[in-house]
Amino acid sequence: MPGKIINNSFDALVIGGGIAGGEAALNIANNGFKVLIIEKDLSIGGKMILLSKVFPTLDCSACITTPKVSEISRHPGITIFTGSEVKNIAKIKENSFEAEVVRNPRYVNVDDCTGCQLCEEACPVLVPDQYQYNLVGRKAAFIPHSIASPRAAAIDIENCTLCGACEKVCPAKCIDFTQETETYHLKIKTVVLATGFNLFDPLKIPRYGFGQFKNVITSMQMERQLAPTRPFSTILRPGDGKVPDKIAYVLCTGSRDATIGNPICSQICCMYSIKQAQLLMGALPMADVTIYYINIRSFGKGFEEFYDQAKGMGVNFIKGKIGKISETDKGNLILRYEDINENIVKETEHDMVVLSVGVLPNPENSSFFPNEQLKLDPFNFVYQTDCLASPALTSIHGVFVAGTASGPMDIPDSILSAGAASSEAISYLTQKK
Amino acid sequence: MNKKLGVYICHCGGNISDYVDVEQVKKAIESEEGVFLAKTTMFACSDSSQKEMVEDIKKNELDGIVVASCSPKLHLLTFRAVAERANINKYNYVHANIREQSSWAHSDDKTGATEKAVFLVKAAISKARYAESLEPIKIKSKKAVAVIGGGVAGMRAAIELSDMGCPVTLIEREPFVGGRVSQFDILFTTYETGKDLVTRLYNNLLARNNISVYTGAEVIENSGSIGDFKLTIKITPRYIMDRCNEGRLQKAIDACPVEVPDPFNFNITNRKAIYHNFPSEYPHKPVIDIENCTRCGECEKICESVDFSQKEEIIDINVGSVLMATGFDPYTPKDGEFGFNQINNVVTLPQFKRILALSNEPLIYNTRAIKHIAYIYCVGSRQVEGENKYCSRYCCTSVIHASIMAKKKFGNIFNYHFNRGIRTYGKQEVLYNESLKSGDVYLQSYEDDPPVVTQQGNKIVVTVNDILTGKKQMAVEADLVVLVTGMVPRADNSVGSLFKLPKGRDNFFNEIHMKLRPVETVIDGITISGACQGPKNILESSNSALSAATKSFSYVSKGELELEPIVAEIDKNQCTWCGACAEACPFDAIKKIKDGDKEIAMVNNSVCKGCGMCLPVCPTDVINLIAYSNREIESMIDALAGS
């Protein structure tokens, strides 16, 4: 491994800087412990910082996440490594782990960067913007998104042509192509896994036409279109930039479906789809929104009322699983399904389709502990060894799990789960003092 | 003094700027008296904007700031911290809410929304001109927590608090700990029984020396507040001595001639007046139900541990925080609701679980052999007419699990699920799959066309227009009808009323903010956990209990707390005690005290919320609300009125 090696020690290592990891880190640090957050992305805030509004209160997600994120980044007891990865963690003895962490170069001195975006303007390279879920492009020298933390530029070295244009325009002289990978050897006492989830890739269901029909998008792409940091000023279908007026949601895309290897329910898709439908009714008052579902699972506090509210606003709910999607020559989509209420197979045309993609485990969890057995459940989420009384315990003593690393859950449940993980970690650290 | 103010007007993405022309607002207020600089910002709350504000304040030596953005409920603390980081007193920051109060409220009228936002910002600027620097009120906080409720959530929270090094008093109203879970038999997903789980937790409690457990105990009074709750606890006697002979007590139970319906088994069986619910229950000694006891003395004759001379005890405790874990009640159907109490063999889900736990093969109930079981879902939940609009969350999984257990235990059982859309969310879906594979029949209807239960001679028939088969009318002859009843708030909410805990639309206790402050209540120092906050399964209850434990611990761990200085202050020289303010106070913060030889009203600063209810009722106008003085409010009114 090239680059320099740095030794350091922390009380707790939190892997993942999303809402669960952030909440856990804050709780632990507020009790006087030294915490390190490792985030592989360029910004902390996880998926939540990219959402539009959140159900069932319709709070603006960025408005809830950004103050948390800035509290985390300012906390004297919390150190954050973004763009970093945990290579391996070895248990040395009870209450003591050694972790190897690799900090990838950002090629920008974050402390000096003012976020002026001149480098972005100067950079000639255009690639798909992963933070807008490929709806638009970004440069190779770029700020991840407008509410990123840190809000500093980064160089996407894989796509960079090393033309030096950014370096020339940077007024703070903070672009530094000589940065190297740093490897940290850390002594830590406890680990919190808050590695989050992956979204289902709908390419795995070719009959829905994602990737082939341009006006079939994922729910995360719609989420970006509805978010305050959205790529366009209104809702557009990607095929031709037309404002859609007949939008369909396909629930259970990649959930409750043994044929693609995920038999479980993702727990959030019904509600986020209902939320998006309500937001669409506001953004596009003339549009029809139809949600195709197997069962609507509005089970949480205030959820059933939120579902009723959507029905009251005029969102159509059709009980029927979509079998197949085909495209017309105008770029519209024909959805084939069994309408359970009418007991017939039907075809309906929409001009935009949103696939409500489900929650999958993050496969990285099993790679952190080469010498220990981190047990996974049958669905490859982190196994909870005492799931009724101590849901944060894992098969490794001193390693706790927070948020969706242990299974699908919504934001309130993730935060409570992070509360539980941090509580266990604090007790663990208190008793081992 | 002429203050130098900075004003920041937030776009909130588009939440504000889609309806309010923020640039126009900026122009309209730039030349207001005291405004040194005015800026618009995409997200005032973002890290970069916060940094910019700090720099502006330091560079320009501003005396105060006004932030016009969302509700202060969301970001008051954020911008106070900005002020502090810039070394100005945080009470020199004033907030204007132009999102909830303008852009969202008037999304149909952009001109009007902009105009209103201008006035709101001008009012905030006026207030900022008169804002005074304030210091927080510091109080001592007792390092101890009271946990109310000894179910899984309460016990779990108590154990965690103890492990963090915090003394705990656990107060359980029933004579035994364990709560609702002790009534459950085999649990999903671990397949341990409710009794095992409860026993495991109780043993954990006993192993810790900083937890006191009181059973048969109720909080009857509180005279304190955050950091210093003074609770009075009434303890009902068990009428059994501490050192007791278990063998002889069992004989005493057998000898008791009284038989009353057993609430532990939801009245499907009877128990004696001296009883325990199950032999391994904690505490490890029975109790005498004095209301039903005839004082015949039979038990006393057999066992010397029986002691009718025990008296009710009153104890006082002092804690820094209170953690509520009072749980739920199962919904009780009304007479005639799906045949309940009118047709034999119509039972509720909790009763069904007790029947399964208590029965041995073959399954017989009310002398009828049970082979065909109909389950009617959403009884008392998702009501079209009725109070309970909410979904009870746990029941789909719970009843499917029970129906699978029934098949496993008794074989030869046929299950028919009359549901309204199965909600086995997350990994619980595997249970639904297992049930489908085992041949259970699922029939579905919508809320406007529920199934009907009728008695036809000796038969019980459930009919439904099943939407899964094109609304065909289906009829099932059932030996047992199980009403899948949901969770409702505790009928006896006296402890909630005692602390004046607010309730949500669903009548469960309400948190401050579902995502930002999910276990805190508006009553400072009181946290909520488990199903008293809303329906939860056991895993979810444990998560919330642990979160609440951490939060309660944070109130007491440092031994000192800082409180908001925005409180009412009464001019003691002018007060003549009429009691009107104490009457108007919703938080019981005002008490009558003696000041020399006269009686005056006195505000308890750690209870006062600064709501201002006492101000207008004072006939002599001697109450001042700090940070909302008459001068500040009048200047705001002038600004709003455009004068």
Short mmCIF file of N, CA and C in Angstrom, two decimals, chain B residues 37 57 65 72 103 116 151 201 255 263 328 369 450 478 483 576 594 619 624 637:
data_model
loop_
_atom_site.label_atom_id
_atom_site.label_comp_id
_atom_site.label_asym_id
_atom_site.label_seq_id
_atom_site.Cartn_x
_atom_site.Cartn_y
_atom_site.Cartn_z
N LEU B 37 -26.35 44.42 7.47
CA LEU B 37 -26.25 43.66 6.23
C LEU B 37 -27.44 42.73 6.11
N ILE B 57 -20.54 38.04 11.47
CA ILE B 57 -20.72 38.63 12.80
C ILE B 57 -19.38 39.13 13.33
N ILE B 65 -28.41 38.90 15.16
CA ILE B 65 -28.81 38.43 13.83
C ILE B 65 -30.29 38.08 13.82
N PRO B 72 -38.92 27.83 14.09
CA PRO B 72 -37.85 27.76 15.09
C PRO B 72 -37.82 26.42 15.81
N SER B 103 -44.70 30.88 3.24
CA SER B 103 -44.66 30.23 1.92
C SER B 103 -45.57 29.01 1.86
N LYS B 116 -46.33 39.20 3.28
CA LYS B 116 -46.41 38.75 4.68
C LYS B 116 -45.01 38.47 5.23
N GLY B 151 -42.59 -3.49 32.13
CA GLY B 151 -42.66 -4.44 31.02
C GLY B 151 -41.29 -4.55 30.38
N LEU B 201 -34.84 -10.82 31.64
CA LEU B 201 -34.64 -9.40 31.95
C LEU B 201 -34.69 -9.16 33.45
N ALA B 255 -56.22 -23.74 48.55
CA ALA B 255 -57.28 -23.74 49.56
C ALA B 255 -58.24 -22.55 49.42
N PRO B 263 -57.72 -11.72 34.84
CA PRO B 263 -57.37 -10.74 33.79
C PRO B 263 -56.08 -11.11 33.06
N PHE B 328 -49.41 -0.48 26.62
CA PHE B 328 -50.67 -0.32 25.89
C PHE B 328 -51.72 -1.22 26.49
N ALA B 369 -64.79 -28.70 19.81
CA ALA B 369 -63.49 -29.05 19.26
C ALA B 369 -63.16 -28.05 18.16
N PRO B 450 -66.70 -4.98 5.33
CA PRO B 450 -66.02 -5.93 6.21
C PRO B 450 -66.73 -7.28 6.26
N ALA B 478 -66.78 -21.67 10.98
CA ALA B 478 -65.63 -21.66 11.88
C ALA B 478 -66.02 -22.21 13.25
N LEU B 483 -60.82 -12.31 16.78
CA LEU B 483 -60.81 -10.91 16.37
C LEU B 483 -59.41 -10.35 16.61
N THR B 576 -50.06 41.15 44.56
CA THR B 576 -50.92 41.12 45.75
C THR B 576 -51.61 39.76 45.90
N LYS B 594 -45.07 32.99 50.97
CA LYS B 594 -45.07 34.09 51.94
C LYS B 594 -43.85 34.95 51.70
N PRO B 619 -54.26 41.15 37.00
CA PRO B 619 -55.03 42.40 37.04
C PRO B 619 -54.16 43.62 37.30
N ASN B 624 -43.71 40.00 33.92
CA ASN B 624 -42.93 40.27 32.72
C ASN B 624 -42.43 38.94 32.19
N ILE B 637 -45.50 44.47 17.08
CA ILE B 637 -46.85 44.78 16.61
C ILE B 637 -46.82 46.01 15.70
#
